[in-house]
XYZ file of C-alpha atoms in Angstrom:
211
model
C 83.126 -57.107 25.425
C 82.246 -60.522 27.386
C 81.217 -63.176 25.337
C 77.624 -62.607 26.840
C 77.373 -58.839 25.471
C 78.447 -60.566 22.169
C 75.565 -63.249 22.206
C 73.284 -60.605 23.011
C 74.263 -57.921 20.008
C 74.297 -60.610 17.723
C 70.702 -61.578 18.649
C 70.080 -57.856 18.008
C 71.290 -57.904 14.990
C 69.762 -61.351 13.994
C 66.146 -60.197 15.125
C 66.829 -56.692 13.327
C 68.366 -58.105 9.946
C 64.902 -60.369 9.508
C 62.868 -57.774 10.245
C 64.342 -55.166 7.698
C 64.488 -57.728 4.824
C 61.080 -58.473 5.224
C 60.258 -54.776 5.058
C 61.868 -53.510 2.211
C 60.857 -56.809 0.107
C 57.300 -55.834 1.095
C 58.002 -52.038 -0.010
C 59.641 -53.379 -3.112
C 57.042 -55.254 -4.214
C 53.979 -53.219 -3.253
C 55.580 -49.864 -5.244
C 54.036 -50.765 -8.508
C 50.945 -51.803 -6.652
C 50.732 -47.782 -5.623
C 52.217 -47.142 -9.360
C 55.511 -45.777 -7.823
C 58.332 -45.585 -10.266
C 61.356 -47.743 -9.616
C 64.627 -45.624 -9.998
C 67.939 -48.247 -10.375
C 70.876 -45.928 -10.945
C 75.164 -47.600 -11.840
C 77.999 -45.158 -11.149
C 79.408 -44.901 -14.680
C 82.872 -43.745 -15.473
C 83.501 -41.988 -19.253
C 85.581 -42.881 -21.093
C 86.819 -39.413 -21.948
C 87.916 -38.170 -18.417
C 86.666 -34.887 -19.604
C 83.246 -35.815 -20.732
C 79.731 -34.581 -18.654
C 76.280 -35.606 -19.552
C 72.991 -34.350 -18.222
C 70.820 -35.368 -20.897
C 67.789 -38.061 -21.483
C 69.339 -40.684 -24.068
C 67.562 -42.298 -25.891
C 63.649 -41.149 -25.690
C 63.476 -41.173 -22.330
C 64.622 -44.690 -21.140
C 67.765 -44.211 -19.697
C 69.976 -40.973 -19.108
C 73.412 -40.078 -17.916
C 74.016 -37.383 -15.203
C 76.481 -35.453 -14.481
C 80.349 -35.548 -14.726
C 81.854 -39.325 -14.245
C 78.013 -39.649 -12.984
C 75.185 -41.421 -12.857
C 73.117 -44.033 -15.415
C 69.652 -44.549 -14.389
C 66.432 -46.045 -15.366
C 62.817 -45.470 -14.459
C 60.337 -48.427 -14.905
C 57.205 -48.991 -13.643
C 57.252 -53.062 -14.117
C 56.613 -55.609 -11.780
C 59.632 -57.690 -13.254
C 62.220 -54.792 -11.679
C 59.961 -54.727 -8.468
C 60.328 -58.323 -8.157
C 64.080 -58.400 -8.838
C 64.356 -56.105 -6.057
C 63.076 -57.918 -3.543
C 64.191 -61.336 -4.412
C 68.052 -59.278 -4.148
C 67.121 -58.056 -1.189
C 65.968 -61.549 0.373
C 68.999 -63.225 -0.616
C 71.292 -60.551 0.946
C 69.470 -60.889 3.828
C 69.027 -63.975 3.930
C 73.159 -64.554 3.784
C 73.604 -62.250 6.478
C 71.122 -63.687 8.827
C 72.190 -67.229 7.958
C 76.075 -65.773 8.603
C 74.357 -64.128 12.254
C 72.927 -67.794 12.768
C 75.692 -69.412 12.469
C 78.116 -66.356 14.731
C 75.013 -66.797 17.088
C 75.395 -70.615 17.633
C 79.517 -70.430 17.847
C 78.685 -67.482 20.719
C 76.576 -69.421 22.636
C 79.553 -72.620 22.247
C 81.874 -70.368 23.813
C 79.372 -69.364 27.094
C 79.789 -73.314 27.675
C 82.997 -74.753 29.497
C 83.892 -76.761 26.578
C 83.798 -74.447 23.827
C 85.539 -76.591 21.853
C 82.700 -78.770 20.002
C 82.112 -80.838 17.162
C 80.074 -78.178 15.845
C 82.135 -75.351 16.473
C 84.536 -75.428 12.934
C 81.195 -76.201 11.025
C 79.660 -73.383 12.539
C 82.690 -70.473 11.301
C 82.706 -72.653 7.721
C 78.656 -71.489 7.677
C 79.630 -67.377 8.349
C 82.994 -67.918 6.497
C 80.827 -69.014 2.963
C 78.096 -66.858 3.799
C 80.467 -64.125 3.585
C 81.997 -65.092 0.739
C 78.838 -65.969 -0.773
C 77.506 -62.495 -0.381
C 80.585 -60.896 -1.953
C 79.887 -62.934 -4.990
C 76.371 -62.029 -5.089
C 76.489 -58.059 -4.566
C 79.036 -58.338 -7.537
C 76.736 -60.313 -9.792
C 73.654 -58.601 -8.717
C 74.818 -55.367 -10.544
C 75.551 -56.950 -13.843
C 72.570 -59.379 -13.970
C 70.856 -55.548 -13.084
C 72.507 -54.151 -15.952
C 71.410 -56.847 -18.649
C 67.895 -58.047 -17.125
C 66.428 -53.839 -17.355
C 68.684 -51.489 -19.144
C 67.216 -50.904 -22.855
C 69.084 -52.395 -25.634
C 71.424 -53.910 -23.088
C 73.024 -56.604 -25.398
C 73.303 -54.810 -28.230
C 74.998 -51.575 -26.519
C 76.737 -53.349 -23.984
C 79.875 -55.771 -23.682
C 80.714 -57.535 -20.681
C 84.371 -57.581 -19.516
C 85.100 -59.607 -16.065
C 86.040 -56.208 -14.354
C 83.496 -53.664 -16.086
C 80.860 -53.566 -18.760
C 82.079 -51.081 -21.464
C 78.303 -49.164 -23.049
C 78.795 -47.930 -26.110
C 75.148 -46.203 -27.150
C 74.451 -44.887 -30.609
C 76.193 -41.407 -31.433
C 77.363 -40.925 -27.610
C 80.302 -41.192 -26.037
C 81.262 -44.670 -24.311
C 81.519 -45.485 -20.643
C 82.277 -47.824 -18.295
C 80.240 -49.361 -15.310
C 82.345 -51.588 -12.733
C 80.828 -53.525 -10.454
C 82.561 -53.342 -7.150
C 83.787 -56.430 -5.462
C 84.015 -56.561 -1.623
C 87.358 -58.024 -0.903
C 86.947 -57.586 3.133
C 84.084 -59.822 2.856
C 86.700 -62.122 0.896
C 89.320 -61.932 3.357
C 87.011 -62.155 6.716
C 85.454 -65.164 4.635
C 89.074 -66.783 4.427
C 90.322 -65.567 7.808
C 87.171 -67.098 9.835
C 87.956 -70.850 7.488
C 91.585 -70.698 8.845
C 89.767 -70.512 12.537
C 87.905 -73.483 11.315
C 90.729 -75.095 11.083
C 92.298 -73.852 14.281
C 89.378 -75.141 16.286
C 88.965 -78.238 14.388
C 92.832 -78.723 15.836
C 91.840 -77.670 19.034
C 88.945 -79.980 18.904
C 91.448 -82.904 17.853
C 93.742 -82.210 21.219
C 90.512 -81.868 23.740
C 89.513 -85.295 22.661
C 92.880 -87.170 22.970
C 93.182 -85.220 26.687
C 90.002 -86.595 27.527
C 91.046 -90.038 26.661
C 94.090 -89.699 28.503
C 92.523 -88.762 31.405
């Protein structure tokens, strides 16, 4: 693929990333409005291996399904509605800042001096965008956890990899909130290129001064 392809896709991808956040903020936000409920749903893990659940517990406000399944809530607040779409501005918003920044160092490399000034801040803007976005997926489904889930605090304790529930009469599980190392590594891969560039940036400047 020729660096112009590239610069094209990942104007594609800019213009479509903006246009889908806006869109399902909107549709977050206007469900109540049309009294839709809001399902939010954790893959749980039990801790008996041999445990299943497809039951309502307690009243109605949460319930488990299946084996090694499903917790979920129903909830027709705003406050859930509005959580939504404030997650689902900020994950865009990383990604299209990350696409700004991949869209800029792109159009640096169409040039005959790709090597700019600019260029090693640009990766450093994807690189902690990425990892940025890895922290907040992770967070995002704990903060979910203790913002909406019933009883939450008193049911709940928070470990660094999992939160261990332990409701009333029922058996104990675990929810773990997954953490995306590859955003991580590309993260950490594309600050090392920072630093490559920054090095190449160092030796196109003496050359020109030698010259």
């Amino acid at each position: 693929m020729t660096a112009t392809n590239l610069y094209r896709l990942v104007n594609f991808a800019l213009i479509v990333t903006v246009l889908a956040t806006i869109s399902l903020a909107l549709v977050a936000i206007a469900l109540p409005i049309f009294d839709e409920h809001l399902l939010t749903t954790w893959q749980v893990t039990f801790a008996n291996a041999e445990t299943s659940y497809h039951e309502v517990l307690p009243a109605g406000e949460w319930g488990l399904e299946g084996n090694q399944g499903t917790l979920y809530i129903q909830t027709e607040g705003f406050g859930f509605a509005a959580s939504r779409a404030l997650t689902i501005l900020l994950i865009g918003g990383l990604i299209g800042y990350a696409l700004c920044g991949l869209r800029l160092f792109v159009s640096d490399l169409l040039t005959d001096r790709p090597f700019k000034v600019s260029t090693p801040k640009l990766l450093k803007q994807v690189a902690i965008s990425l990892i940025a976005l890895a922290a907040l997926l992770y967070i995002e489904v704990i903060a979910r956890f203790y913002l909406f889930m019933p009883d939450a605090l008193n049911i709940a304790d928070f470990y660094i990899t999992h939160i261990k529930v332990s409701p009333a009469n029922s058996e104990s599980f675990y929810i773990f909130s997954s953490f995306y190392w590859g955003l991580v590594i590309a993260g950490l891969f594309l600050l090392a290129i920072s630093k490559a560039f920054t090095l190449g940036l160092s030796l196109q400047t003496e050359n020109d001064e030698i010259i």
